[in-house]
mmCIF file of C-alpha atoms in Angstrom:
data_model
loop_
_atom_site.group_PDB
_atom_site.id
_atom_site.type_symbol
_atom_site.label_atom_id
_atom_site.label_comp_id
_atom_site.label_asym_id
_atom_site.label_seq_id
_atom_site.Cartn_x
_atom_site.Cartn_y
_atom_site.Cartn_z
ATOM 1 C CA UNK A 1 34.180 100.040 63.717
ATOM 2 C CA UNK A 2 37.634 99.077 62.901
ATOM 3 C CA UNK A 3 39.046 95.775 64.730
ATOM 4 C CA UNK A 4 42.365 95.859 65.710
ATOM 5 C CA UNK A 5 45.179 92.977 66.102
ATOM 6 C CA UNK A 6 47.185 93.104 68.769
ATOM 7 C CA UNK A 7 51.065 91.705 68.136
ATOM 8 C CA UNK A 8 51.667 88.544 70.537
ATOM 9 C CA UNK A 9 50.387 89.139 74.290
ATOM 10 C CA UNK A 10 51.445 87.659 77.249
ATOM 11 C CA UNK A 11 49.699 89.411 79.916
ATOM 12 C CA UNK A 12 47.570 86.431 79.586
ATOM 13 C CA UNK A 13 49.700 84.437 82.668
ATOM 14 C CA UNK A 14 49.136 87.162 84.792
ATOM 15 C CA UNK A 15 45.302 87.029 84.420
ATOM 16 C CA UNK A 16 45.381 83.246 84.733
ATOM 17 C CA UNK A 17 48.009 83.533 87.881
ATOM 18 C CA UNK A 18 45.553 86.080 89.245
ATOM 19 C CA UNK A 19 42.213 83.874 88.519
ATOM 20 C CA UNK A 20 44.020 81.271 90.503
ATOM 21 C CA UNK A 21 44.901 83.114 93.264
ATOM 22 C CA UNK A 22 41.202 84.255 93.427
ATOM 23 C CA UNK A 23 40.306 80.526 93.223
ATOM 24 C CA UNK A 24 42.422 79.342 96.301
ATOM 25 C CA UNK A 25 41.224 82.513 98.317
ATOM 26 C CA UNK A 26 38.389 81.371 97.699
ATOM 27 C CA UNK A 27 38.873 77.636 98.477
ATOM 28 C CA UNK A 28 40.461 78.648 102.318
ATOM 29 C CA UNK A 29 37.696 81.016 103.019
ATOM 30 C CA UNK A 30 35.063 78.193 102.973
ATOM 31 C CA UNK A 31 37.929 76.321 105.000
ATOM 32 C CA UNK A 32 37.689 78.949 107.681
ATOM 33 C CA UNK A 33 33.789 79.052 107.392
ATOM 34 C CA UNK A 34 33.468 75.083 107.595
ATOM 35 C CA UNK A 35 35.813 75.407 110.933
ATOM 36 C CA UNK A 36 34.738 78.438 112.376
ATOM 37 C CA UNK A 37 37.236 80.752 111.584
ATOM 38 C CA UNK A 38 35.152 83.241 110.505
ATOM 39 C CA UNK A 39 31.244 83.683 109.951
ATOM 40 C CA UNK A 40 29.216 82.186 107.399
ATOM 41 C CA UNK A 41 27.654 84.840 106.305
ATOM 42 C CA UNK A 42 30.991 86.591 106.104
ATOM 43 C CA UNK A 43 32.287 84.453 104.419
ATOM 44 C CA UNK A 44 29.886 83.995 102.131
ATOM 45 C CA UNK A 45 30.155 87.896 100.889
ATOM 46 C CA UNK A 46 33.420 87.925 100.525
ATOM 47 C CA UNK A 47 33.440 84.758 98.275
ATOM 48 C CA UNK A 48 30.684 86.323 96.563
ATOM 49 C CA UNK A 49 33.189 89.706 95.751
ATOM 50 C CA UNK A 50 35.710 86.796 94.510
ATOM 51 C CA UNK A 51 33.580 85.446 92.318
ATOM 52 C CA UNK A 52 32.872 88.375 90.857
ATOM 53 C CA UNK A 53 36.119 89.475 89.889
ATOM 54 C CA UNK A 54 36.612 86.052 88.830
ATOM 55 C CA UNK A 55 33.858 86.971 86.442
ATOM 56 C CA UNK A 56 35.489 90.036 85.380
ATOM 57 C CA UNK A 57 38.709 88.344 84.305
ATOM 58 C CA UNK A 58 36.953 85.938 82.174
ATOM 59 C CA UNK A 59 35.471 88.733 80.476
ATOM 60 C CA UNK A 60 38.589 90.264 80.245
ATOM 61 C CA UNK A 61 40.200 87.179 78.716
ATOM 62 C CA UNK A 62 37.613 86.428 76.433
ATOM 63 C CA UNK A 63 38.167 90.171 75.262
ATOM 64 C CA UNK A 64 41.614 89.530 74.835
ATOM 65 C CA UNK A 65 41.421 86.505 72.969
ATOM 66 C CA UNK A 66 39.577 87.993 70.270
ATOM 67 C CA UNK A 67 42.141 91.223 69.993
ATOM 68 C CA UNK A 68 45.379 89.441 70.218
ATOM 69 C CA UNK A 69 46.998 88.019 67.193
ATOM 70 C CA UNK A 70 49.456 85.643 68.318
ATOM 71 C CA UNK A 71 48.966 84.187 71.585
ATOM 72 C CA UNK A 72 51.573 82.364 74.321
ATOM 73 C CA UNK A 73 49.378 79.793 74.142
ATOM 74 C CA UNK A 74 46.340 77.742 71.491
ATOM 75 C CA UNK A 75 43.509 80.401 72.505
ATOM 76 C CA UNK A 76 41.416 76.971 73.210
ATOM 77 C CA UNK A 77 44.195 75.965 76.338
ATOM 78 C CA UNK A 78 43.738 79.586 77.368
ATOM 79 C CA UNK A 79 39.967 79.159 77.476
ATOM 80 C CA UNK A 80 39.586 76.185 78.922
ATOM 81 C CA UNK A 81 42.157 76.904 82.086
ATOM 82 C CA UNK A 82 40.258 80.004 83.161
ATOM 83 C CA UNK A 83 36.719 78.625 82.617
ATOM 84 C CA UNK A 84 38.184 75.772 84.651
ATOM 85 C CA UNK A 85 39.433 77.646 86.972
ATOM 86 C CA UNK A 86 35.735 79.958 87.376
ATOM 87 C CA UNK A 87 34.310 76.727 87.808
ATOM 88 C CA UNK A 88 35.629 76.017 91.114
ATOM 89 C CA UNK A 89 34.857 79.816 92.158
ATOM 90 C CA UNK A 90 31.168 78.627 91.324
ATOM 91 C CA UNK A 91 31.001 75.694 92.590
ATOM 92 C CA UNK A 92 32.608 77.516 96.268
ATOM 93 C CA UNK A 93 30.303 80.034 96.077
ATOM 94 C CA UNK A 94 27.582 77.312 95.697
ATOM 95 C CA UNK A 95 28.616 75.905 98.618
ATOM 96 C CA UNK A 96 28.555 79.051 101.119
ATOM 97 C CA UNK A 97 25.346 80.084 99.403
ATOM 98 C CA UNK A 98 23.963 76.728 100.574
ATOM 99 C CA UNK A 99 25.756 76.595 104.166
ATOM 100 C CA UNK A 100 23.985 79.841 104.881
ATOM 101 C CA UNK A 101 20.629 79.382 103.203
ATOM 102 C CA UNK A 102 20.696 75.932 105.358
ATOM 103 C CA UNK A 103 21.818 77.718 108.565
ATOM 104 C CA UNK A 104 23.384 74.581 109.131
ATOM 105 C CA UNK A 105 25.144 73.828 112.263
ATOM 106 C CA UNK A 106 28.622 72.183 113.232
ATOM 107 C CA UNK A 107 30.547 70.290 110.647
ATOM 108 C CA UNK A 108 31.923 66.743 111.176
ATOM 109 C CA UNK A 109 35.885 66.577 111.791
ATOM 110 C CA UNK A 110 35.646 64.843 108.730
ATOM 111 C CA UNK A 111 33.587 67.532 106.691
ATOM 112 C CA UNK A 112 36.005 69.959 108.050
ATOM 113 C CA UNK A 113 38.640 67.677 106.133
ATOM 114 C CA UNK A 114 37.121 67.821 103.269
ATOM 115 C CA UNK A 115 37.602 71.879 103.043
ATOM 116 C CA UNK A 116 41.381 71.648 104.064
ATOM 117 C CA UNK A 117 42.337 69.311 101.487
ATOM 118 C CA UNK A 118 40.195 71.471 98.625
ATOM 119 C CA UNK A 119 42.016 74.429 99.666
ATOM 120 C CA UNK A 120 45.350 72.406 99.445
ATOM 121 C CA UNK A 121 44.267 71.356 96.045
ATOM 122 C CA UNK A 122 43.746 74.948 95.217
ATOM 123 C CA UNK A 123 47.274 76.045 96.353
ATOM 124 C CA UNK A 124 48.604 73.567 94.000
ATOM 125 C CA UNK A 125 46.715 74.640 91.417
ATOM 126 C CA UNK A 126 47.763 78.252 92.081
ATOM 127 C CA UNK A 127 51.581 76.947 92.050
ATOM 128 C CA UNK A 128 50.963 75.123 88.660
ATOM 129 C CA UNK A 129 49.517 78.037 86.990
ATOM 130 C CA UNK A 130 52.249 80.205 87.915
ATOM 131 C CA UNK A 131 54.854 77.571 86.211
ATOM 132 C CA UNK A 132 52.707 78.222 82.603
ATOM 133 C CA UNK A 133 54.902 80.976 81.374
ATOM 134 C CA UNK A 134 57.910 78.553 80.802
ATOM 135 C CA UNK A 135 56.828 74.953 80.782
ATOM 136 C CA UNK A 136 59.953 73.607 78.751
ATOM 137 C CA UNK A 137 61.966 74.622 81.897
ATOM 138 C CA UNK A 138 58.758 73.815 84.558
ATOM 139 C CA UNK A 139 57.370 70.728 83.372
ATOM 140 C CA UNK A 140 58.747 68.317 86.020
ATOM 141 C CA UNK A 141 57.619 70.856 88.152
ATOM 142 C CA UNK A 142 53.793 71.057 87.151
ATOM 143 C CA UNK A 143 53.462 67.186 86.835
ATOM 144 C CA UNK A 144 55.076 67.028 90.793
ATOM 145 C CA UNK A 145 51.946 69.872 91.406
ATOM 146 C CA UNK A 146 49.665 67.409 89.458
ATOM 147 C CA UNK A 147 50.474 64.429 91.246
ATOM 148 C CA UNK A 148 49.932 66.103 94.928
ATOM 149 C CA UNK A 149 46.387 67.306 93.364
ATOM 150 C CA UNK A 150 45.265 63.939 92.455
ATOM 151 C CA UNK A 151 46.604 62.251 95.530
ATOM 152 C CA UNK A 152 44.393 65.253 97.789
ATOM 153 C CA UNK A 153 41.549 64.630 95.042
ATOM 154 C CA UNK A 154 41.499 60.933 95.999
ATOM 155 C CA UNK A 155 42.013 61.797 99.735
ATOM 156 C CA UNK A 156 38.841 64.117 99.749
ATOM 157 C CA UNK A 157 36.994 61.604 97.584
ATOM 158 C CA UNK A 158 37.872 58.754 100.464
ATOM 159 C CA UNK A 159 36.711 61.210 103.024
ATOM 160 C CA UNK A 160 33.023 62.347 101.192
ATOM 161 C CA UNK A 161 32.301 58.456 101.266
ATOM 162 C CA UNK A 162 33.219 58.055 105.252
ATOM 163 C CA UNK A 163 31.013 60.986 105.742
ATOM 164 C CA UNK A 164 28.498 60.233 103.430
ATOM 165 C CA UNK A 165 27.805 56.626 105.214
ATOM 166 C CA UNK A 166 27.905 58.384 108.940
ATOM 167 C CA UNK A 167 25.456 60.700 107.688
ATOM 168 C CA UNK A 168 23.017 58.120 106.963
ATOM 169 C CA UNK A 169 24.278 55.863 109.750
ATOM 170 C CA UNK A 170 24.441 58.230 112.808
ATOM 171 C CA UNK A 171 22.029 61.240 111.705
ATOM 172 C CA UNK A 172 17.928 61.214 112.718
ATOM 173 C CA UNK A 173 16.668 64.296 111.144
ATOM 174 C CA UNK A 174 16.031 63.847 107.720
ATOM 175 C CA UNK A 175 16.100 67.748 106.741
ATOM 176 C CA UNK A 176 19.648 67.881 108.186
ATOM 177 C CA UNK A 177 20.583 64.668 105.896
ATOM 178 C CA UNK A 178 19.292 66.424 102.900
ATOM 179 C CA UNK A 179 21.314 69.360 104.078
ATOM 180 C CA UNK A 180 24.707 68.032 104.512
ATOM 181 C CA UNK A 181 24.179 65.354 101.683
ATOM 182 C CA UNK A 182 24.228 68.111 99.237
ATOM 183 C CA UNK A 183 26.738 70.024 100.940
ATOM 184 C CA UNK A 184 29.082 66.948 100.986
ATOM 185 C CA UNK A 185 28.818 66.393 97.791
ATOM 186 C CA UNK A 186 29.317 69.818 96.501
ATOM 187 C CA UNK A 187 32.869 70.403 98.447
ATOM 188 C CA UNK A 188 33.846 66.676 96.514
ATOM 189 C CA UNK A 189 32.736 68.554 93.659
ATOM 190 C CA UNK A 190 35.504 71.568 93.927
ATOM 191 C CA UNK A 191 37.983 68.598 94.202
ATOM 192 C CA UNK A 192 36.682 66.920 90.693
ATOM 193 C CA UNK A 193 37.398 70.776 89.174
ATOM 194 C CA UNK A 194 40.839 70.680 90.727
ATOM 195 C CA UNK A 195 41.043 66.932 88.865
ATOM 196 C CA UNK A 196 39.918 68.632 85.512
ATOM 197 C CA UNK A 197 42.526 71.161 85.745
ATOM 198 C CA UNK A 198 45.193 68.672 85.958
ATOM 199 C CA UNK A 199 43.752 66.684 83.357
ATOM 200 C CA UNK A 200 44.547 69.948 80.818
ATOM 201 C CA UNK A 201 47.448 70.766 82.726
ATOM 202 C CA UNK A 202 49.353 67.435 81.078
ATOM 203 C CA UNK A 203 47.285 68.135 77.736
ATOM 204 C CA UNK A 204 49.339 71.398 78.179
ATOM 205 C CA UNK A 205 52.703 70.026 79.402
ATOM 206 C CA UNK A 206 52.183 67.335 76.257
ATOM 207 C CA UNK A 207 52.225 70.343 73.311
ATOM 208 C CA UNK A 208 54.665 72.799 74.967
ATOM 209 C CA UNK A 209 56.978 71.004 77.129
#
């Protein structure tokens, strides 16, 4: 079978801008679900659908890669953003799957926290992708982006301790410790992908800008 080149593509910002968009729907659906906006188990399916088209346009990326000849982009940066960007559609869906499986019960204000400031991080995110077709003229702009995703990073990391401690402090049951405990620290977890992001965002910003 004969393997043909494509000339330079560039239809790879609009899958990135799209996984992104995924990613932060996403991110405020488990906000709704951890505040009861909508139910779990709602939730959870529909973050399930997400996470399959995530899936989809990693494949399609991947596929694209390996076609295109000369890409906007080092095909490594290209990788890396979208598997970094699946990861925090896993580690959301992780967290519904275990919300539901748990049939756990009210969230702490402070839980609920947690979920606003990961889908804040998300929006960011979604806003700093979008600025990747023309970082010599965006770069201020992504590094502002970056900035407001570390600072909600730290915020969220601040919060998952003061819960953490008035989990052990203030709750009796043991099975709903091991619940939340693992709950907690999977929605700190989305925020460390958001951090990761960033982290190749400047790598980016450093070899384009």
């Amino acid at each position: 079978m004969a393997f043909h080149l494509k000339p330079k593509e560039e239809k790879f910002f609009t899958l990135l801008d799209e996984h992104a968009r995924i990613s932060y729907e996403a991110a405020d659906l488990l906000r709704q679900a951890m505040n009861k906006e909508i139910p779990t188990e709602d939730a959870m399916h529909q973050i399930f659908d997400l996470k399959t088209k995530a899936n989809e346009l990693v494949v399609e990326t991947m596929k694209r890669l390996q076609k295109t000849f000369i890409t906007p982009m080092d095909r490594e940066d290209i990788q890396q953003l979208i598997d970094q960007l699946d990861a925090t559609v896993d580690s959301i869906n992780d967290i519904m799957d275990k919300m539901w499986m748990y049939k756990v019960g009210d969230a702490t204000e402070g839980t609920k926290q947690m979920t606003v400031i990961t889908a804040k991080a998300m929006k960011e995110i979604r806003k700093s992708i979008g600025y990747m077709k023309d970082l010599k003229k965006n770069y201020l702009k992504v590094e502002a982006r970056s900035k407001k995703v570390l600072k909600l990073e730290q915020d969220c990391d601040d919060l998952y301790h003061e819960e953490m401690a008035k989990l052990f402090a203030e709750c009796k049951d043991p099975i709903e410790i091991i619940k939340w405990k693992e709950i907690l620290q999977s929605v700190e977890d989305v925020t460390d992908d958001c951090e990761d992001l960033v982290v190749t965002f400047r790598r980016v910003v450093l070899k384009y800008a």
